XYZ file of N, CA and C in Angstrom:
363
model
N -64.386 63.116 42.714
C -63.612 62.129 41.970
C -64.451 61.524 40.859
N -63.762 61.018 39.866
C -64.410 60.396 38.716
C -63.923 58.954 38.610
N -64.841 58.053 38.370
C -64.501 56.648 38.195
C -64.755 56.246 36.741
N -63.824 55.473 36.211
C -63.964 54.914 34.868
C -64.040 53.402 35.014
N -65.128 52.814 34.536
C -65.328 51.375 34.645
C -65.326 50.772 33.258
N -64.366 49.879 33.026
C -64.193 49.249 31.721
C -64.802 47.854 31.718
N -65.193 47.417 30.539
C -65.675 46.049 30.367
C -65.443 45.626 28.927
N -65.486 44.317 28.693
C -65.430 43.810 27.326
C -64.160 43.123 26.920
N -63.152 43.114 27.768
C -61.925 42.416 27.405
C -62.121 40.909 27.438
N -61.098 40.189 27.019
C -61.182 38.734 27.047
C -60.197 38.091 26.110
N -60.441 36.804 25.861
C -59.582 36.000 24.990
C -60.304 35.755 23.678
N -59.604 35.988 22.583
C -60.197 35.804 21.265
C -59.125 35.275 20.317
N -59.550 34.548 19.320
C -58.612 34.050 18.321
C -58.274 35.150 17.326
N -57.123 35.011 16.716
C -56.715 35.964 15.688
C -57.796 36.043 14.608
N -58.083 37.270 14.181
C -59.135 37.503 13.209
C -60.490 37.791 13.826
N -60.599 37.585 15.122
C -61.866 37.804 15.815
C -62.066 39.257 16.199
N -63.150 39.485 16.942
C -63.533 40.845 17.325
C -63.855 40.917 18.811
N -63.655 42.089 19.359
C -64.056 42.402 20.726
C -64.540 43.847 20.757
N -65.422 44.125 21.702
C -65.897 45.491 21.897
C -65.665 45.871 23.351
N -64.878 46.920 23.545
C -64.615 47.442 24.876
C -65.556 48.607 25.167
N -65.955 48.693 26.425
C -66.793 49.811 26.866
C -66.170 50.438 28.096
N -66.385 51.728 28.253
C -65.893 52.444 29.429
C -66.899 53.521 29.795
N -67.385 53.467 31.025
C -68.367 54.440 31.494
C -67.753 55.288 32.597
N -67.936 56.596 32.484
C -67.444 57.528 33.495
C -68.581 57.925 34.419
N -68.295 57.983 35.712
C -69.305 58.395 36.688
C -68.616 59.078 37.856
N -69.423 59.735 38.686
C -68.869 60.376 39.870
C -69.147 61.861 39.872
N -68.148 62.624 40.227
C -68.294 64.067 40.356
C -68.651 64.697 39.013
N -69.179 65.929 39.092
C -69.555 66.631 37.867
C -68.284 66.913 37.069
N -68.236 66.346 35.893
C -67.014 66.331 35.102
C -67.383 66.583 33.650
N -66.919 67.694 33.125
C -67.197 68.015 31.729
C -66.086 67.381 30.893
N -66.426 66.312 30.233
C -65.404 65.544 29.530
C -65.104 66.161 28.177
N -63.831 66.441 27.935
C -63.395 66.955 26.641
C -63.071 65.819 25.674
N -62.371 64.826 26.179
C -62.009 63.713 25.315
C -61.950 62.431 26.126
N -62.208 61.330 25.437
C -62.069 60.000 26.019
C -61.297 59.141 25.032
N -60.609 58.169 25.559
C -59.818 57.359 24.646
C -59.393 56.047 25.261
N -58.700 55.289 24.447
C -58.171 53.988 24.858
C -56.667 53.952 24.614
N -55.984 53.462 25.614
C -54.554 53.217 25.524
C -54.326 51.737 25.803
N -53.148 51.245 25.460
C -52.826 49.861 25.778
C -51.362 49.739 26.181
N -51.121 48.706 26.974
C -49.755 48.448 27.426
C -49.503 46.949 27.384
N -48.567 46.562 26.545
C -48.155 45.161 26.452
C -46.996 44.929 27.418
N -46.766 43.690 27.827
C -45.668 43.403 28.751
C -44.337 43.904 28.215
N -43.627 44.645 29.054
C -42.315 45.148 28.680
C -42.329 46.345 27.759
N -43.514 46.873 27.483
C -43.614 48.026 26.588
C -44.278 49.198 27.282
N -44.098 50.379 26.696
C -44.732 51.562 27.249
C -46.201 51.621 26.860
N -46.974 52.321 27.666
C -48.378 52.539 27.338
C -48.457 53.411 26.087
N -49.352 53.043 25.178
C -49.472 53.782 23.928
C -50.934 54.074 23.616
N -51.143 55.158 22.908
C -52.487 55.515 22.476
C -52.960 54.545 21.411
N -54.215 54.118 21.559
C -54.868 53.317 20.519
C -55.794 54.217 19.702
N -56.668 54.940 20.399
C -57.597 55.842 19.730
C -58.214 56.767 20.765
N -58.576 57.976 20.335
C -59.331 58.854 21.207
C -60.373 59.620 20.406
N -61.302 60.228 21.151
C -62.415 60.916 20.507
C -62.801 62.105 21.376
N -63.026 63.244 20.728
C -63.420 64.439 21.458
C -64.935 64.466 21.658
N -65.384 65.424 22.467
C -66.817 65.564 22.690
C -67.549 65.920 21.398
N -66.823 66.531 20.469
C -67.417 66.886 19.189
C -67.397 65.766 18.176
N -66.750 64.660 18.525
C -66.735 63.498 17.643
C -65.484 63.335 16.794
N -64.518 64.217 16.950
C -63.268 64.062 16.190
C -62.480 62.891 16.748
N -61.966 62.075 15.849
C -61.259 60.868 16.273
C -59.796 60.893 15.833
N -59.015 60.119 16.557
C -57.589 59.999 16.276
C -57.205 58.551 16.550
N -56.498 57.937 15.605
C -56.128 56.539 15.744
C -54.623 56.347 15.599
N -54.102 55.381 16.340
C -52.741 54.926 16.092
C -52.723 54.230 14.736
N -51.562 54.264 14.081
C -51.467 53.619 12.768
C -51.850 52.142 12.852
N -51.513 51.502 13.957
C -51.784 50.074 14.114
C -53.275 49.774 14.230
N -54.059 50.796 14.570
C -55.497 50.612 14.763
C -56.334 51.029 13.546
N -55.753 51.819 12.688
C -56.512 52.339 11.546
C -57.010 51.221 10.653
N -58.294 51.303 10.320
C -58.890 50.314 9.436
C -59.405 49.073 10.143
N -59.018 48.882 11.398
C -59.463 47.706 12.142
C -60.287 48.065 13.373
N -59.959 49.177 14.017
C -60.630 49.577 15.246
C -61.492 50.810 14.976
N -62.595 50.897 15.699
C -63.464 52.065 15.611
C -63.824 52.536 17.010
N -63.546 53.802 17.280
C -63.915 54.383 18.571
C -65.195 55.182 18.399
N -66.057 55.086 19.391
C -67.304 55.857 19.357
C -67.649 56.275 20.782
N -68.614 57.165 20.880
C -68.884 57.751 22.197
C -70.351 58.103 22.322
N -70.890 57.905 23.503
C -72.239 58.347 23.840
C -72.089 59.430 24.900
N -72.191 60.686 24.473
C -71.965 61.786 25.411
C -73.002 61.805 26.528
N -74.218 61.442 26.221
C -75.285 61.470 27.236
C -75.000 60.476 28.358
N -74.318 59.386 28.011
C -74.008 58.354 29.012
C -72.565 58.428 29.489
N -71.804 59.396 28.996
C -70.375 59.497 29.349
C -69.667 58.162 29.145
N -69.945 57.557 28.018
C -69.406 56.235 27.721
C -68.659 56.266 26.395
N -67.546 55.547 26.367
C -66.769 55.420 25.135
C -66.628 53.932 24.818
N -66.623 53.627 23.523
C -66.543 52.252 23.061
C -65.361 52.103 22.103
N -64.827 50.898 22.068
C -63.794 50.577 21.099
C -64.158 49.245 20.453
N -64.564 49.306 19.200
C -64.841 48.096 18.442
C -63.556 47.660 17.768
N -63.112 46.462 18.094
C -61.845 45.949 17.556
C -62.131 44.744 16.678
N -61.810 44.873 15.405
C -61.998 43.792 14.440
C -60.652 43.328 13.903
N -60.663 42.173 13.289
C -59.442 41.615 12.689
C -58.286 41.646 13.675
N -58.545 41.184 14.867
C -57.532 41.249 15.921
C -56.340 40.357 15.607
N -55.176 40.831 16.034
C -53.912 40.132 15.802
C -53.257 39.815 17.150
N -52.404 38.816 17.189
C -51.714 38.512 18.454
C -50.971 39.721 19.019
N -50.474 40.589 18.155
C -49.752 41.768 18.642
C -50.674 42.815 19.274
N -51.968 42.606 19.194
C -52.916 43.485 19.897
C -53.065 43.086 21.370
N -52.461 41.977 21.741
C -52.541 41.525 23.132
C -51.920 42.552 24.067
N -52.691 42.986 25.053
C -52.247 44.025 25.976
C -53.331 44.259 27.020
N -52.976 45.049 28.022
C -53.997 45.590 28.918
C -54.458 46.909 28.310
N -55.748 47.043 28.145
C -56.322 48.243 27.547
C -56.901 49.129 28.646
N -56.503 50.401 28.612
C -56.918 51.358 29.627
C -57.786 52.449 29.014
N -58.857 52.744 29.704
C -59.706 53.860 29.314
C -59.158 55.149 29.925
N -59.276 56.230 29.190
C -58.806 57.531 29.657
C -59.873 58.581 29.417
N -60.009 59.500 30.363
C -60.931 60.629 30.191
C -60.239 61.894 30.661
N -60.336 62.929 29.852
C -59.751 64.225 30.192
C -60.852 65.262 30.123
N -60.923 66.084 31.167
C -61.957 67.097 31.149
C -61.860 68.039 32.334
N -62.938 68.760 32.563
C -62.980 69.809 33.584
C -63.814 69.333 34.759
N -63.168 69.245 35.924
C -63.850 68.853 37.153
C -64.382 70.121 37.809
N -65.712 70.215 37.917
C -66.343 71.458 38.399
C -65.830 71.832 39.787
N -65.718 70.838 40.646
C -65.100 71.065 41.957
C -63.823 70.250 41.987
N -62.671 70.841 42.033
C -62.320 72.195 42.448
C -62.161 73.224 41.327
N -62.692 72.963 40.147
C -62.566 73.920 39.072
C -61.225 73.809 38.377
N -60.927 72.601 37.896
C -59.640 72.389 37.247
C -59.752 71.212 36.288
N -58.849 71.193 35.312
C -58.821 70.071 34.389
C -58.135 68.884 35.063
N -58.655 67.711 34.747
C -58.111 66.486 35.314
C -58.051 65.393 34.243
N -57.182 64.429 34.505
C -56.990 63.300 33.605
C -57.218 62.029 34.423
N -58.117 61.165 33.990
C -58.451 59.958 34.754
C -58.204 58.710 33.927
N -57.895 57.619 34.645
C -57.645 56.326 34.018
C -58.533 55.253 34.624
N -58.930 54.303 33.798
C -59.610 53.122 34.296
C -58.601 52.130 34.837
N -59.127 51.019 35.362
C -58.262 50.023 36.000
C -57.611 49.093 34.987
N -58.086 49.104 33.752
C -57.513 48.266 32.709
C -58.291 46.978 32.508
N -58.337 46.539 31.275
C -58.981 45.263 30.948
C -58.064 44.503 29.989
N -57.897 43.222 30.269
C -56.956 42.414 29.491
C -57.592 41.963 28.176
N -56.860 42.153 27.110
C -57.237 41.614 25.798
C -56.119 40.677 25.361
N -56.489 39.435 25.110
C -55.520 38.435 24.675
C -55.981 37.846 23.352
N -55.102 37.906 22.367
C -55.418 37.385 21.035
C -54.494 36.209 20.764
N -55.089 35.047 20.600
C -54.296 33.844 20.358
C -54.112 33.625 18.859
N -52.990 33.025 18.524
C -52.694 32.796 17.093
C -53.228 31.450 16.624
């Protein structure tokens, strides 16, 4: 099994910044991509940004220009730097990792437990 441990959420005023971190640990897992999703009350979970092992990134339109995703492959850690935060960014943010689990030899998709980000106006 693989565990994803998130940190860095909290309460911030509009215009402020937060940095989320997510570290993967556990079974031997060749990670192809890691990313961040978010879910606001009453809404579906949506992609915020993801990054491949090669460094290719993908952002939701709402995140472009304000958020930056980065990754440390050696530490199996992904980061999300969020600047110019808006009240509409308020949500639970979930870390995601997709890759190849050596035992049992299959691709798997894992989620973190979520971290709350609240942006006050």
